[in-house]
Amino acid sequence: MNLRKSILSGGILLAYAVLVSRAPLLNYLGYEYSAAIALIIPFVPGVFFLRALGGSRAPRESGRAAGILRKSTAGRTHGTRVIPAADREVFTLAVWGLLIPLVVGWLNSFFIKNCAPGQGLAWFALLPGAGMIWVAALAYFCVSVFRRRVVWYFLIVALVLLHPLLPGYLTPRIDSYNFIYGYFPGFTYDEDLIITRTLILWRAVTLVCAVCLIAAGKIIAGRRERKLSPAADPPGGVPGLQIPVFGLPIRSAVFFLSFIALAAAWFFRTDLGFETTASSLRKTLGSFAGTRHFRIYYDSTAIPADEIRWVAAEHEFRFDQVSRFLGTDTARVIESYIYPGASARRRLIGAGNTDIAKPWRNEIHLDMDSWRYTLKHELVHALASEFGMPVIRANVNIGLVEGLAMAASPSFGNHTLREYAASMIHFGIMSDPGTLIRPAGFAFQPSTVSYVLMGAFCDHLIGTYGIGPFKTWYGGGSPVEAYGIGADSLVALWRASLDSVRVPDSWRAHTEYYFKRGSIFSRECARAVANLNAEGSAALSKNDHASARALFGTALAVSWNAGSFAGMARSLLGSGDFGGVVRMFEADSRDSLKSGSLAGYRMLLGDALLARGDYDAAGRIYADIHTLDLSPGMNEAVTLRLAVVETPDLREYLAPYIAGAMDDSAALVHVSKLASMDNPALLAFVRGKLLLIRKDNVSAARETANYIAPFRYPELNGAMSDLAGAAFFRLPDFLSARVFFEKTLQYGPGAVLTARVRDRVARCDWFGRKWGRMELRLR
């Protein structure tokens, strides 16, 4: 083997692998590191493959055949040059090309914790391993077939690397499978990432393609050489060319079979899960609902016939809101895909726990469990495509794109976006929010920080200057063209406006709970932990508490994190091990870093104390959480628990429901048998909530409507009124619902509550006008 080529190739790969291993999330042997190594294979080992295969010379021959062979190889022209020495050189280069980055990734585990080494090796084998074989086969094919082998090689490599952009743009799918890098999960916030059967099957297709390229190269090259030297062909083969005449039928059969397999994989690519077209996605979901502005595709097993009208009406209501906010064309038609669960959406388009929009396709992709909360946000992306940049129909700066959606639907926590922005700056969580305007700055911050800060910034721009200048910037114009000043000046003016926001020190714990978290790039073993947490959550949803404990326990052993801790606590609660939950919190409360991230999860500790009868301690825990004022849902949950603790004749009986040891049906039967002289409204609230979950709206309205202000906690009084409004809304009695929603303002004044109530009232008014006249086409 040419030692110089070996040293040069190895040196480049070593430098690249070391450089990659210095980057966060790429610094241990896992998906990201393997994908980064796979991407360089065509450009370093691949180039040396071309030189090894194209630079070999056939042995010297005599007579006419030797003259023709020398002529065919002169000047590095096309023709077969592959002899055993070249094959060995390619093999050695490939082995070193994989071994060097593999060793670098392994050695890095001495400095960076490698949480799943077995899975890391599997990723490495599937991504750069299979990619190396395919690149070597492509190099052989180009040397054997083309005169300008380097040009053709890089042209094919470029087409293969760029091809995923086409289905990504033209189809609903966001992830991609590729011969070179193997798999790309797309730009989502899904942290769990596992090796699927689809990926394994794809890499099998990659190897079949490699076999097809080699077989085709041998056949074409063999035929060319026989044309160049017909007199030199002996009956048994062509000496020195390693292409026996009697071997040609075998090669032809290999080529034919591999080509047929590739053609079948292409033809059935949607069935195999490699791609998803809009037509195949609609067929899989199965059901259709059409309105004036939407074509909704859904699974009828997840959304029954009596529910789809509500879903469609909510779509139309949000369309009306967003189009008025943005000042966009009301004649648009949006395609909305609603998936029955995260696993189905991941399988079909690549996004699991992330709702997405594709503005250039006028489509949004939602999950059955989250669509009510994300519909408005994703609709902003879709409708803003009217003034977005060409081709992508958005802005290249993801901060502006997500900031606009946040400004249009500012539903986060219990403070305004402006208050949260001022708090993050005041408490030193983000010293320079201007960095978020740059795409890298937005991506490398925790998502809550990036979204909320850019939402506050965009809300400031729109509130101060109107939507017109923002559209200019969003559509590709510069800030100077839109506002007359640069981006830095706009940020400076916005920061100056935040000085008027009063940020009390009591907000610190609240702010740090939401925003003082590391992004996926800074967390240890992020992928491995996320995979274990996802499996644990799945087991917990099936009430398999033993499996959930094992999975969350493994995740905690790999790397401590609040999500795994909370999952473990829930699994212990569900199995009745209340003492185990208390011991968990006692152990980790000594660590200030851990205890800070558990502030919102301390509700689980309170539930464990309540369930084992330690009511005073539970009450203190709940009171501490109440002072954090984290969100409307959290405030409702904690004040409900405080009311239970303060009701002696009920707390023992309601504790199992509070602790999650009963499902909703069992809990409803249980509480329906109870009677309380101390606090009948508490039972009415619990029964009403459970009845509303079971969609017994008449009974839910009857339970909740008669109790207007029976609690000493304003939040729980507001929650009771809100519950009554939700029950009347679904009757449907929109006028009564409006009355109850407006009453919630009596129990908690503030900008956030006012905005939330106004949204509910606007929904009641819109449904009151449109519900009976809305056109709905079902199929």
Short mmCIF file of N, CA and C in Angstrom, two decimals, residues 471-625:
data_model
loop_
_atom_site.label_atom_id
_atom_site.label_comp_id
_atom_site.label_asym_id
_atom_site.label_seq_id
_atom_site.Cartn_x
_atom_site.Cartn_y
_atom_site.Cartn_z
N LYS A 471 -43.33 42.60 8.84
CA LYS A 471 -43.49 41.80 7.63
C LYS A 471 -42.34 42.04 6.66
N THR A 472 -41.90 43.28 6.58
CA THR A 472 -40.78 43.59 5.68
C THR A 472 -39.52 42.85 6.11
N TRP A 473 -39.22 42.89 7.40
CA TRP A 473 -38.05 42.17 7.90
C TRP A 473 -38.21 40.67 7.72
N TYR A 474 -39.39 40.16 8.07
CA TYR A 474 -39.68 38.72 7.98
C TYR A 474 -39.57 38.23 6.54
N GLY A 475 -39.93 39.09 5.61
CA GLY A 475 -39.91 38.70 4.20
C GLY A 475 -38.56 38.80 3.54
N GLY A 476 -37.52 39.16 4.29
CA GLY A 476 -36.18 39.19 3.73
C GLY A 476 -35.54 40.55 3.69
N GLY A 477 -36.30 41.59 4.01
CA GLY A 477 -35.71 42.92 4.06
C GLY A 477 -34.83 43.07 5.28
N SER A 478 -33.98 44.06 5.27
CA SER A 478 -33.09 44.29 6.40
C SER A 478 -33.85 45.08 7.48
N PRO A 479 -33.36 45.05 8.73
CA PRO A 479 -33.99 45.87 9.77
C PRO A 479 -33.97 47.36 9.43
N VAL A 480 -32.93 47.79 8.73
CA VAL A 480 -32.86 49.20 8.34
C VAL A 480 -33.98 49.52 7.36
N GLU A 481 -34.22 48.63 6.40
CA GLU A 481 -35.31 48.84 5.45
C GLU A 481 -36.66 48.83 6.15
N ALA A 482 -36.80 47.99 7.16
CA ALA A 482 -38.09 47.86 7.84
C ALA A 482 -38.32 48.95 8.87
N TYR A 483 -37.29 49.27 9.67
CA TYR A 483 -37.47 50.16 10.81
C TYR A 483 -36.63 51.43 10.76
N GLY A 484 -35.71 51.48 9.81
CA GLY A 484 -34.87 52.65 9.70
C GLY A 484 -33.64 52.60 10.58
N ILE A 485 -33.49 51.54 11.39
CA ILE A 485 -32.31 51.36 12.25
C ILE A 485 -31.90 49.90 12.21
N GLY A 486 -30.70 49.60 12.66
CA GLY A 486 -30.19 48.24 12.63
C GLY A 486 -30.75 47.37 13.74
N ALA A 487 -30.45 46.08 13.65
CA ALA A 487 -30.96 45.11 14.62
C ALA A 487 -30.43 45.40 16.02
N ASP A 488 -29.16 45.77 16.14
CA ASP A 488 -28.59 46.06 17.46
C ASP A 488 -29.30 47.23 18.12
N SER A 489 -29.64 48.23 17.33
CA SER A 489 -30.35 49.38 17.89
C SER A 489 -31.76 48.99 18.33
N LEU A 490 -32.41 48.13 17.56
CA LEU A 490 -33.74 47.66 17.94
C LEU A 490 -33.70 46.90 19.26
N VAL A 491 -32.70 46.04 19.41
CA VAL A 491 -32.55 45.29 20.65
C VAL A 491 -32.27 46.24 21.82
N ALA A 492 -31.43 47.26 21.58
CA ALA A 492 -31.11 48.21 22.65
C ALA A 492 -32.36 48.96 23.10
N LEU A 493 -33.18 49.38 22.16
CA LEU A 493 -34.41 50.08 22.52
C LEU A 493 -35.37 49.16 23.28
N TRP A 494 -35.44 47.92 22.85
CA TRP A 494 -36.30 46.96 23.55
C TRP A 494 -35.80 46.73 24.98
N ARG A 495 -34.50 46.55 25.13
CA ARG A 495 -33.95 46.34 26.48
C ARG A 495 -34.20 47.55 27.37
N ALA A 496 -34.10 48.72 26.79
CA ALA A 496 -34.36 49.93 27.57
C ALA A 496 -35.81 49.97 28.04
N SER A 497 -36.72 49.49 27.20
CA SER A 497 -38.14 49.48 27.59
C SER A 497 -38.41 48.49 28.72
N LEU A 498 -37.57 47.47 28.85
CA LEU A 498 -37.76 46.48 29.91
C LEU A 498 -37.38 47.02 31.28
N ASP A 499 -36.66 48.12 31.31
CA ASP A 499 -36.25 48.71 32.59
C ASP A 499 -37.45 49.16 33.41
N SER A 500 -38.55 49.41 32.73
CA SER A 500 -39.74 49.88 33.45
C SER A 500 -40.52 48.74 34.10
N VAL A 501 -40.12 47.49 33.82
CA VAL A 501 -40.82 46.34 34.41
C VAL A 501 -40.28 46.08 35.81
N ARG A 502 -41.13 46.07 36.78
CA ARG A 502 -40.71 45.80 38.16
C ARG A 502 -40.55 44.29 38.33
N VAL A 503 -39.38 43.86 38.75
CA VAL A 503 -39.09 42.44 38.94
C VAL A 503 -38.76 42.22 40.42
N PRO A 504 -39.71 41.78 41.22
CA PRO A 504 -39.42 41.54 42.64
C PRO A 504 -38.53 40.31 42.81
N ASP A 505 -37.81 40.27 43.89
CA ASP A 505 -36.90 39.15 44.14
C ASP A 505 -37.67 37.85 44.34
N SER A 506 -38.95 37.94 44.68
CA SER A 506 -39.76 36.74 44.87
C SER A 506 -39.97 35.97 43.56
N TRP A 507 -39.67 36.61 42.43
CA TRP A 507 -39.81 35.93 41.13
C TRP A 507 -38.60 35.05 40.81
N ARG A 508 -37.55 35.12 41.59
CA ARG A 508 -36.31 34.43 41.23
C ARG A 508 -36.51 32.92 41.07
N ALA A 509 -37.12 32.29 42.07
CA ALA A 509 -37.29 30.83 42.01
C ALA A 509 -38.16 30.44 40.82
N HIS A 510 -39.21 31.20 40.60
CA HIS A 510 -40.10 30.96 39.46
C HIS A 510 -39.31 31.06 38.14
N THR A 511 -38.54 32.12 38.00
CA THR A 511 -37.79 32.36 36.76
C THR A 511 -36.72 31.30 36.55
N GLU A 512 -36.00 30.97 37.60
CA GLU A 512 -34.93 29.98 37.46
C GLU A 512 -35.49 28.59 37.16
N TYR A 513 -36.67 28.29 37.71
CA TYR A 513 -37.29 26.99 37.43
C TYR A 513 -37.54 26.82 35.93
N TYR A 514 -38.04 27.86 35.30
CA TYR A 514 -38.37 27.77 33.87
C TYR A 514 -37.16 27.93 32.95
N PHE A 515 -36.23 28.79 33.32
CA PHE A 515 -35.24 29.22 32.33
C PHE A 515 -33.80 28.85 32.65
N LYS A 516 -33.52 28.45 33.87
CA LYS A 516 -32.15 28.11 34.21
C LYS A 516 -31.93 26.62 34.00
N ARG A 517 -32.05 26.23 32.76
CA ARG A 517 -31.87 24.83 32.39
C ARG A 517 -30.93 24.76 31.20
N GLY A 518 -30.18 23.70 31.12
CA GLY A 518 -29.27 23.54 30.00
C GLY A 518 -29.99 23.06 28.75
N SER A 519 -29.49 23.45 27.58
CA SER A 519 -30.02 22.93 26.33
C SER A 519 -29.49 21.52 26.13
N ILE A 520 -29.98 20.85 25.11
CA ILE A 520 -29.54 19.49 24.82
C ILE A 520 -28.04 19.45 24.56
N PHE A 521 -27.46 20.56 24.11
CA PHE A 521 -26.04 20.60 23.81
C PHE A 521 -25.18 20.61 25.08
N SER A 522 -25.77 20.95 26.20
CA SER A 522 -24.99 21.04 27.44
C SER A 522 -25.30 19.92 28.41
N ARG A 523 -26.31 19.11 28.14
CA ARG A 523 -26.69 18.06 29.08
C ARG A 523 -25.88 16.79 28.85
N GLU A 524 -25.56 16.13 29.92
CA GLU A 524 -24.78 14.91 29.85
C GLU A 524 -25.67 13.75 29.39
N CYS A 525 -25.18 13.01 28.40
CA CYS A 525 -25.87 11.80 27.93
C CYS A 525 -27.31 12.11 27.53
N ALA A 526 -27.53 13.21 26.81
CA ALA A 526 -28.89 13.69 26.53
C ALA A 526 -29.72 12.65 25.79
N ARG A 527 -29.15 12.04 24.74
CA ARG A 527 -29.92 11.08 23.95
C ARG A 527 -30.23 9.81 24.74
N ALA A 528 -29.23 9.27 25.43
CA ALA A 528 -29.43 8.03 26.18
C ALA A 528 -30.48 8.22 27.26
N VAL A 529 -30.41 9.33 27.98
CA VAL A 529 -31.37 9.60 29.04
C VAL A 529 -32.77 9.80 28.46
N ALA A 530 -32.86 10.54 27.36
CA ALA A 530 -34.17 10.79 26.74
C ALA A 530 -34.81 9.48 26.28
N ASN A 531 -34.01 8.57 25.73
CA ASN A 531 -34.56 7.28 25.29
C ASN A 531 -35.12 6.50 26.48
N LEU A 532 -34.35 6.45 27.58
CA LEU A 532 -34.82 5.74 28.76
C LEU A 532 -36.07 6.40 29.36
N ASN A 533 -36.09 7.73 29.38
CA ASN A 533 -37.27 8.43 29.90
C ASN A 533 -38.51 8.16 29.05
N ALA A 534 -38.32 8.11 27.73
CA ALA A 534 -39.45 7.83 26.84
C ALA A 534 -40.00 6.43 27.10
N GLU A 535 -39.12 5.46 27.25
CA GLU A 535 -39.56 4.10 27.55
C GLU A 535 -40.23 4.03 28.91
N GLY A 536 -39.67 4.73 29.88
CA GLY A 536 -40.27 4.74 31.21
C GLY A 536 -41.65 5.37 31.21
N SER A 537 -41.81 6.47 30.46
CA SER A 537 -43.12 7.12 30.38
C SER A 537 -44.14 6.22 29.72
N ALA A 538 -43.70 5.48 28.70
CA ALA A 538 -44.61 4.55 28.02
C ALA A 538 -45.06 3.45 28.99
N ALA A 539 -44.13 2.95 29.79
CA ALA A 539 -44.50 1.93 30.78
C ALA A 539 -45.43 2.50 31.84
N LEU A 540 -45.17 3.75 32.23
CA LEU A 540 -46.01 4.39 33.24
C LEU A 540 -47.44 4.58 32.73
N SER A 541 -47.57 4.93 31.44
CA SER A 541 -48.90 5.12 30.86
C SER A 541 -49.71 3.82 30.83
N LYS A 542 -49.00 2.68 30.87
CA LYS A 542 -49.68 1.38 30.89
C LYS A 542 -49.81 0.83 32.31
N ASN A 543 -49.50 1.67 33.30
CA ASN A 543 -49.53 1.28 34.71
C ASN A 543 -48.57 0.14 35.02
N ASP A 544 -47.52 0.01 34.23
CA ASP A 544 -46.48 -0.98 34.50
C ASP A 544 -45.41 -0.29 35.35
N HIS A 545 -45.71 -0.16 36.64
CA HIS A 545 -44.87 0.64 37.51
C HIS A 545 -43.51 -0.01 37.75
N ALA A 546 -43.45 -1.33 37.76
CA ALA A 546 -42.17 -2.01 37.98
C ALA A 546 -41.20 -1.72 36.85
N SER A 547 -41.67 -1.83 35.60
CA SER A 547 -40.81 -1.54 34.45
C SER A 547 -40.43 -0.07 34.43
N ALA A 548 -41.38 0.80 34.76
CA ALA A 548 -41.09 2.24 34.77
C ALA A 548 -40.01 2.55 35.80
N ARG A 549 -40.09 1.95 36.98
CA ARG A 549 -39.06 2.20 38.00
C ARG A 549 -37.69 1.76 37.52
N ALA A 550 -37.65 0.60 36.86
CA ALA A 550 -36.36 0.10 36.38
C ALA A 550 -35.77 1.04 35.33
N LEU A 551 -36.60 1.52 34.42
CA LEU A 551 -36.11 2.38 33.34
C LEU A 551 -35.68 3.74 33.86
N PHE A 552 -36.50 4.34 34.72
CA PHE A 552 -36.13 5.65 35.28
C PHE A 552 -34.92 5.52 36.20
N GLY A 553 -34.83 4.39 36.89
CA GLY A 553 -33.66 4.18 37.74
C GLY A 553 -32.39 4.08 36.93
N THR A 554 -32.47 3.39 35.79
CA THR A 554 -31.30 3.30 34.90
C THR A 554 -30.92 4.68 34.38
N ALA A 555 -31.93 5.47 34.01
CA ALA A 555 -31.65 6.82 33.51
C ALA A 555 -30.98 7.67 34.58
N LEU A 556 -31.42 7.55 35.82
CA LEU A 556 -30.81 8.33 36.89
C LEU A 556 -29.38 7.88 37.14
N ALA A 557 -29.13 6.58 36.99
CA ALA A 557 -27.77 6.08 37.17
C ALA A 557 -26.85 6.56 36.05
N VAL A 558 -27.42 6.69 34.85
CA VAL A 558 -26.63 7.18 33.71
C VAL A 558 -26.26 8.64 33.92
N SER A 559 -27.26 9.45 34.23
CA SER A 559 -27.01 10.88 34.46
C SER A 559 -28.23 11.46 35.18
N TRP A 560 -28.01 12.05 36.34
CA TRP A 560 -29.14 12.57 37.10
C TRP A 560 -29.82 13.68 36.31
N ASN A 561 -31.17 13.64 36.27
CA ASN A 561 -31.94 14.70 35.61
C ASN A 561 -33.32 14.74 36.23
N ALA A 562 -33.94 15.91 36.19
CA ALA A 562 -35.23 16.11 36.84
C ALA A 562 -36.33 15.26 36.22
N GLY A 563 -36.28 15.06 34.89
CA GLY A 563 -37.31 14.27 34.24
C GLY A 563 -37.33 12.83 34.72
N SER A 564 -36.15 12.21 34.81
CA SER A 564 -36.06 10.83 35.31
C SER A 564 -36.46 10.76 36.78
N PHE A 565 -36.03 11.74 37.55
CA PHE A 565 -36.38 11.79 38.97
C PHE A 565 -37.90 11.83 39.14
N ALA A 566 -38.56 12.72 38.38
CA ALA A 566 -40.01 12.83 38.49
C ALA A 566 -40.69 11.55 38.02
N GLY A 567 -40.18 10.94 36.96
CA GLY A 567 -40.74 9.68 36.50
C GLY A 567 -40.63 8.58 37.54
N MET A 568 -39.47 8.50 38.20
CA MET A 568 -39.30 7.52 39.27
C MET A 568 -40.28 7.78 40.40
N ALA A 569 -40.43 9.05 40.78
CA ALA A 569 -41.36 9.39 41.86
C ALA A 569 -42.79 9.01 41.49
N ARG A 570 -43.20 9.25 40.25
CA ARG A 570 -44.56 8.90 39.83
C ARG A 570 -44.77 7.39 39.84
N SER A 571 -43.76 6.66 39.41
CA SER A 571 -43.90 5.20 39.41
C SER A 571 -44.00 4.67 40.84
N LEU A 572 -43.25 5.26 41.77
CA LEU A 572 -43.35 4.85 43.18
C LEU A 572 -44.72 5.22 43.75
N LEU A 573 -45.21 6.40 43.40
CA LEU A 573 -46.54 6.79 43.86
C LEU A 573 -47.60 5.82 43.34
N GLY A 574 -47.51 5.50 42.06
CA GLY A 574 -48.50 4.62 41.46
C GLY A 574 -48.51 3.24 42.06
N SER A 575 -47.35 2.78 42.54
CA SER A 575 -47.29 1.44 43.14
C SER A 575 -47.50 1.47 44.65
N GLY A 576 -47.73 2.67 45.21
CA GLY A 576 -48.02 2.78 46.63
C GLY A 576 -46.82 2.88 47.54
N ASP A 577 -45.62 3.05 46.98
CA ASP A 577 -44.41 3.18 47.80
C ASP A 577 -44.19 4.65 48.14
N PHE A 578 -45.00 5.18 49.05
CA PHE A 578 -44.95 6.59 49.38
C PHE A 578 -43.67 6.94 50.15
N GLY A 579 -43.22 6.01 50.96
CA GLY A 579 -41.98 6.25 51.69
C GLY A 579 -40.80 6.37 50.76
N GLY A 580 -40.82 5.60 49.67
CA GLY A 580 -39.74 5.69 48.70
C GLY A 580 -39.65 7.07 48.07
N VAL A 581 -40.80 7.70 47.81
CA VAL A 581 -40.81 9.05 47.24
C VAL A 581 -40.21 10.04 48.24
N VAL A 582 -40.60 9.92 49.49
CA VAL A 582 -40.08 10.83 50.51
C VAL A 582 -38.57 10.69 50.63
N ARG A 583 -38.08 9.45 50.61
CA ARG A 583 -36.62 9.24 50.72
C ARG A 583 -35.88 9.82 49.53
N MET A 584 -36.47 9.71 48.33
CA MET A 584 -35.84 10.29 47.15
C MET A 584 -35.65 11.79 47.31
N PHE A 585 -36.68 12.48 47.73
CA PHE A 585 -36.59 13.93 47.86
C PHE A 585 -35.66 14.33 49.01
N GLU A 586 -35.68 13.56 50.08
CA GLU A 586 -34.78 13.88 51.19
C GLU A 586 -33.32 13.76 50.78
N ALA A 587 -33.03 12.75 49.96
CA ALA A 587 -31.64 12.54 49.53
C ALA A 587 -31.17 13.65 48.61
N ASP A 588 -32.02 14.08 47.69
CA ASP A 588 -31.58 15.06 46.70
C ASP A 588 -31.79 16.50 47.15
N SER A 589 -32.49 16.71 48.25
CA SER A 589 -32.69 18.08 48.73
C SER A 589 -31.40 18.68 49.27
N ARG A 590 -30.41 17.80 49.56
CA ARG A 590 -29.14 18.29 50.08
C ARG A 590 -28.28 18.90 48.99
N ASP A 591 -28.60 18.59 47.74
CA ASP A 591 -27.86 19.14 46.60
C ASP A 591 -28.62 20.34 46.06
N SER A 592 -28.05 21.53 46.18
CA SER A 592 -28.77 22.75 45.80
C SER A 592 -29.09 22.78 44.31
N LEU A 593 -28.17 22.24 43.48
CA LEU A 593 -28.43 22.24 42.04
C LEU A 593 -29.61 21.35 41.70
N LYS A 594 -29.68 20.19 42.35
CA LYS A 594 -30.78 19.27 42.09
C LYS A 594 -32.09 19.82 42.64
N SER A 595 -32.06 20.32 43.88
CA SER A 595 -33.29 20.78 44.51
C SER A 595 -33.89 21.96 43.75
N GLY A 596 -33.04 22.80 43.14
CA GLY A 596 -33.56 23.93 42.38
C GLY A 596 -34.37 23.50 41.17
N SER A 597 -33.92 22.45 40.48
CA SER A 597 -34.64 21.98 39.29
C SER A 597 -35.86 21.16 39.64
N LEU A 598 -36.02 20.82 40.94
CA LEU A 598 -37.15 20.00 41.37
C LEU A 598 -38.28 20.83 41.96
N ALA A 599 -38.17 22.16 41.90
CA ALA A 599 -39.16 23.00 42.57
C ALA A 599 -40.58 22.65 42.16
N GLY A 600 -40.81 22.51 40.86
CA GLY A 600 -42.16 22.21 40.38
C GLY A 600 -42.59 20.78 40.64
N TYR A 601 -41.61 19.89 40.83
CA TYR A 601 -41.93 18.47 41.04
C TYR A 601 -42.17 18.14 42.51
N ARG A 602 -41.97 19.09 43.37
CA ARG A 602 -42.18 18.82 44.80
C ARG A 602 -43.64 18.52 45.11
N MET A 603 -44.52 18.77 44.16
CA MET A 603 -45.91 18.35 44.31
C MET A 603 -45.99 16.84 44.55
N LEU A 604 -45.10 16.09 43.93
CA LEU A 604 -45.09 14.64 44.09
C LEU A 604 -44.74 14.27 45.53
N LEU A 605 -43.82 15.02 46.11
CA LEU A 605 -43.48 14.79 47.52
C LEU A 605 -44.69 15.07 48.40
N GLY A 606 -45.36 16.18 48.14
CA GLY A 606 -46.56 16.49 48.91
C GLY A 606 -47.61 15.40 48.78
N ASP A 607 -47.79 14.85 47.56
CA ASP A 607 -48.77 13.79 47.35
C ASP A 607 -48.40 12.53 48.14
N ALA A 608 -47.10 12.22 48.19
CA ALA A 608 -46.67 11.04 48.95
C ALA A 608 -46.94 11.25 50.45
N LEU A 609 -46.65 12.45 50.94
CA LEU A 609 -46.91 12.74 52.35
C LEU A 609 -48.41 12.71 52.65
N LEU A 610 -49.21 13.24 51.74
CA LEU A 610 -50.66 13.21 51.91
C LEU A 610 -51.17 11.77 51.96
N ALA A 611 -50.67 10.96 51.03
CA ALA A 611 -51.15 9.58 50.95
C ALA A 611 -50.80 8.75 52.17
N ARG A 612 -49.69 9.06 52.82
CA ARG A 612 -49.34 8.28 54.00
C ARG A 612 -49.80 8.95 55.30
N GLY A 613 -50.60 10.02 55.15
CA GLY A 613 -51.25 10.61 56.31
C GLY A 613 -50.49 11.70 57.01
N ASP A 614 -49.40 12.18 56.47
CA ASP A 614 -48.63 13.27 57.07
C ASP A 614 -49.15 14.59 56.51
N TYR A 615 -50.32 15.00 57.02
CA TYR A 615 -51.04 16.11 56.40
C TYR A 615 -50.36 17.46 56.63
N ASP A 616 -49.80 17.67 57.79
CA ASP A 616 -49.16 18.95 58.06
C ASP A 616 -47.95 19.16 57.13
N ALA A 617 -47.13 18.13 56.98
CA ALA A 617 -45.96 18.23 56.10
C ALA A 617 -46.39 18.42 54.65
N ALA A 618 -47.45 17.71 54.24
CA ALA A 618 -47.95 17.87 52.88
C ALA A 618 -48.44 19.30 52.65
N GLY A 619 -49.14 19.82 53.64
CA GLY A 619 -49.64 21.18 53.51
C GLY A 619 -48.52 22.20 53.36
N ARG A 620 -47.43 22.01 54.09
CA ARG A 620 -46.29 22.94 53.97
C ARG A 620 -45.67 22.87 52.58
N ILE A 621 -45.55 21.65 52.05
CA ILE A 621 -45.00 21.49 50.70
C ILE A 621 -45.89 22.19 49.68
N TYR A 622 -47.20 21.96 49.79
CA TYR A 622 -48.13 22.58 48.83
C TYR A 622 -48.10 24.11 48.94
N ALA A 623 -48.00 24.62 50.16
CA ALA A 623 -47.95 26.07 50.35
C ALA A 623 -46.71 26.67 49.70
N ASP A 624 -45.57 25.97 49.81
CA ASP A 624 -44.34 26.45 49.17
C ASP A 624 -44.49 26.51 47.66
N ILE A 625 -45.10 25.48 47.09
CA ILE A 625 -45.30 25.45 45.63
C ILE A 625 -46.26 26.55 45.20
#
